[in-house]
CSV table of C-alpha atoms in Angstrom, one decimal:
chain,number,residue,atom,x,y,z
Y,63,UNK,CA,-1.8,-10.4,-6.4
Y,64,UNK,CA,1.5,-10.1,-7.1
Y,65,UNK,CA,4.4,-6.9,-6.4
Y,66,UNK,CA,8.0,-5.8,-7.6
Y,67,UNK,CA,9.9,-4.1,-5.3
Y,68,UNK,CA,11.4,-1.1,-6.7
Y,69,UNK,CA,13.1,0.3,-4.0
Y,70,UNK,CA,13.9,3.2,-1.6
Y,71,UNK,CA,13.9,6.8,-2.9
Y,72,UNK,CA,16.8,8.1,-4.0
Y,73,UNK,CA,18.2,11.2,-2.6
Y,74,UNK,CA,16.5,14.3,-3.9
Y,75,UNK,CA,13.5,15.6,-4.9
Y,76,UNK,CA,11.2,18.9,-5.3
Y,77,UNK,CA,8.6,20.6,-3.3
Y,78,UNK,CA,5.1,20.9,-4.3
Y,79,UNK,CA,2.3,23.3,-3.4
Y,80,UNK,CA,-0.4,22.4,-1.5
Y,81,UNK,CA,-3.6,23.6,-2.2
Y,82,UNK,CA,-5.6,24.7,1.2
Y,83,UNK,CA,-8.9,23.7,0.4
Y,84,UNK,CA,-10.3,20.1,-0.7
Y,85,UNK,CA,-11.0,20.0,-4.1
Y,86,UNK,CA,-14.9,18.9,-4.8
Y,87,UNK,CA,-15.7,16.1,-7.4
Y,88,UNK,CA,-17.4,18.3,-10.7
Y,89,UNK,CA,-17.0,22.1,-9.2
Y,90,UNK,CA,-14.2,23.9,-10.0
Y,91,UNK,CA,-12.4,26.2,-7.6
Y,92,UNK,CA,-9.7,29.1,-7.7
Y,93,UNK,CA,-7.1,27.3,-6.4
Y,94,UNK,CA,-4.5,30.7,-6.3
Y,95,UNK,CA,-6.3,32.3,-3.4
Y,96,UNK,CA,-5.5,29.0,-1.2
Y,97,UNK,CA,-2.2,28.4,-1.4
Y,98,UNK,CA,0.2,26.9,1.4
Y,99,UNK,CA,3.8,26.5,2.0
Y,100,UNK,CA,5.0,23.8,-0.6
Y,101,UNK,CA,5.3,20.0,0.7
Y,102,UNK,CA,7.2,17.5,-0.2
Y,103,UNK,CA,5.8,14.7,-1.5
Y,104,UNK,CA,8.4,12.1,-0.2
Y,105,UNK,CA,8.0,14.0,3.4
Y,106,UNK,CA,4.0,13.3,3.5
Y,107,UNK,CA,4.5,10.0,2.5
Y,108,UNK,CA,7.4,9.4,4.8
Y,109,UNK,CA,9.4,7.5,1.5
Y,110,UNK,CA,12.5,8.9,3.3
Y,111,UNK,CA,12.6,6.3,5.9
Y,112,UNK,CA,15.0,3.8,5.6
Y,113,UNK,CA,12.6,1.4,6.3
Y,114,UNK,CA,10.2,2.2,3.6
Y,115,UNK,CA,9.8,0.7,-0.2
Y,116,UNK,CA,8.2,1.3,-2.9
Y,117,UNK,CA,6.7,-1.7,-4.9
Y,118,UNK,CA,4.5,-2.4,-7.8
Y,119,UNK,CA,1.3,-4.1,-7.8
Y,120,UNK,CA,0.2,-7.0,-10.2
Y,121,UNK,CA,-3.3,-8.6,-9.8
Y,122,UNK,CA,-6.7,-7.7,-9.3
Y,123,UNK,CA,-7.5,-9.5,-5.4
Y,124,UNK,CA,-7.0,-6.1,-3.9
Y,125,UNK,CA,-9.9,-4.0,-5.5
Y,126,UNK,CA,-12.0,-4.1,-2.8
Y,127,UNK,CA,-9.4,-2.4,-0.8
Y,128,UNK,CA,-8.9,0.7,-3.6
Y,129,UNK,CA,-5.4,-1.1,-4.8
Y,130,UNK,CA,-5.3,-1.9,-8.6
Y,131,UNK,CA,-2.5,-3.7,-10.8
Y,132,UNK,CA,-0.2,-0.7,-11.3
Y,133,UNK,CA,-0.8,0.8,-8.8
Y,134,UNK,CA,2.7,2.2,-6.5
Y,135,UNK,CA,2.6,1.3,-3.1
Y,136,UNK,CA,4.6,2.7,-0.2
Y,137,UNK,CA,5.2,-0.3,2.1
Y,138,UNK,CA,7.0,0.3,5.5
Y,139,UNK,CA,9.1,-2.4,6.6
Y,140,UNK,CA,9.1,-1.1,10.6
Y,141,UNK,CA,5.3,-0.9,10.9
Y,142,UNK,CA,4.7,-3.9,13.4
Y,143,UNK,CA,1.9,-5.6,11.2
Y,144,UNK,CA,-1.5,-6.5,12.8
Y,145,UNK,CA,-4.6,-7.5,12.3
Y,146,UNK,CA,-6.4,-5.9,9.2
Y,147,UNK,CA,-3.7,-4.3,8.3
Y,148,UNK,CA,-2.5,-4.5,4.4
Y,149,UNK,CA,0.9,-6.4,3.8
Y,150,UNK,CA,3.0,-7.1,1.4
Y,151,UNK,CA,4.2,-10.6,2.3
Y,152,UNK,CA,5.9,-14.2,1.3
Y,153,UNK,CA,3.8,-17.4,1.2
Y,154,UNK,CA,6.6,-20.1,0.4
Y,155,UNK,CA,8.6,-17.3,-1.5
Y,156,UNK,CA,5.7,-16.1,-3.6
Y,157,UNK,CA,5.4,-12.6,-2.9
Y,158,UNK,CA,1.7,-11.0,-2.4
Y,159,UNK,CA,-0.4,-8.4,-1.2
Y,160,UNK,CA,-3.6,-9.5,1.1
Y,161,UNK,CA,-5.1,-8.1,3.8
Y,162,UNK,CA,-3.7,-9.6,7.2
Y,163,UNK,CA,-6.4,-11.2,9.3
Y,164,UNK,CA,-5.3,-12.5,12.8
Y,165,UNK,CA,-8.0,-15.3,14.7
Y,166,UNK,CA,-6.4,-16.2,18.1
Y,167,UNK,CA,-3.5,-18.1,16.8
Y,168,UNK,CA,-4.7,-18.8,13.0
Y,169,UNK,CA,-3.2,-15.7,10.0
Y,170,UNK,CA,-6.0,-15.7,7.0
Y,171,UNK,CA,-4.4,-13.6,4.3
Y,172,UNK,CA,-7.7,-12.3,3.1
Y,173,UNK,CA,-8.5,-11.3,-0.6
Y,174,UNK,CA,-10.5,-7.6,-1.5
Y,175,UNK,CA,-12.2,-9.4,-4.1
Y,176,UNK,CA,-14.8,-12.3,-3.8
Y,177,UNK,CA,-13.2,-14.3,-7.0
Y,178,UNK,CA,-10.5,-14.8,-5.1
Y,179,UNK,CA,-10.3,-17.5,-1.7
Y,180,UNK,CA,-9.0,-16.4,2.0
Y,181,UNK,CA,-5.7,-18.3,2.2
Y,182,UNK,CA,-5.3,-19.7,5.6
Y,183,UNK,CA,-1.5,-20.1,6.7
Y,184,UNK,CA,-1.5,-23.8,7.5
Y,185,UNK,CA,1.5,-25.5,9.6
Y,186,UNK,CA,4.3,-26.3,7.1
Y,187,UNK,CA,3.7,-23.0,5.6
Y,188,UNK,CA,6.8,-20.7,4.9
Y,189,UNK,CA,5.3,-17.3,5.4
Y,190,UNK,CA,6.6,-13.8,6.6
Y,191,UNK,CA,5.6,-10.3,6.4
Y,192,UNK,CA,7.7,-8.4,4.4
Y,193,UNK,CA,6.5,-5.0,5.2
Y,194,UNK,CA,2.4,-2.6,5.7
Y,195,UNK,CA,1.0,-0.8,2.9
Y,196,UNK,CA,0.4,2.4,4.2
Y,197,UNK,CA,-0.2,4.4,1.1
Y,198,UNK,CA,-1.1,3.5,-3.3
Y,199,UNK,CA,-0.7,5.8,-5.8
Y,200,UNK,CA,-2.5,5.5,-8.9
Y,201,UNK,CA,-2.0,7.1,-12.3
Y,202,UNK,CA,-4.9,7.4,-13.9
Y,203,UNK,CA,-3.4,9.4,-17.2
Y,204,UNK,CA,-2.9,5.7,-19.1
């Protein structure tokens, strides 16, 4: 599993309003009686941080862990990444998304989906993380 950077957020942006309630799956509710101040979108996320990226994912090895090819994901580059965290990182400057897995002093980069292998970070190995996924977003109008 692959990803594109696409950047920080520009400057800008809208507030939205937030519902009060959580919305059930199959029961529809008023939602106008349970409005909230508006939030910002980029302010929940925290995309205003220098630190933090946006990227686009390419692959399938990351189902397991709810991220899909095409989904957005906001990856913060000042998280200190740990063990089972999700990364975005470079494997001898492939880029890739795995889930980081930390055994004493040996880094798996661990797949969410069973057709794909662990990759163990072996000595020779150029590897760094580039940043922790800390939230997708998913369209699901295509």
């Amino acid at each position: 599993m692959s990803f594109t950077s696409l950047g920080q957020i520009a400057e800008g942006g809208i507030r939205l309003p937030l519902c009060s309630f959580k919305v059930p799956a199959g029961f529809p509710s008023p939602a106008a009686d349970h409005m909230e101040n508006p939030i910002s979108l980029d302010e929940l996320l925290g995309v205003r941080a220098p630190s933090v990226y946006l990227v686009s994912i390419d692959g399938d090895s990351m189902i397991g862990a709810g991220i899909f090819s095409g989904d957005l994901a906001v990856v913060d580059r000042a998280i200190e990444p740990a063990h089972d965290h999700v990364v975005v990182a470079l494997l001898n400057n492939d880029p890739l998304c795995k889930r980081l897995c930390i055994r004493g002093k040996q880094i798996i980069l661990k797949s969410e989906n069973p057709r794909y292998p662990d990759r163990y970070i072996m000595e020779g190995d150029e590897f760094s993380v580039w940043g922790v996924i800390t939230y997708t977003v998913r369209s699901h109008g295509r």
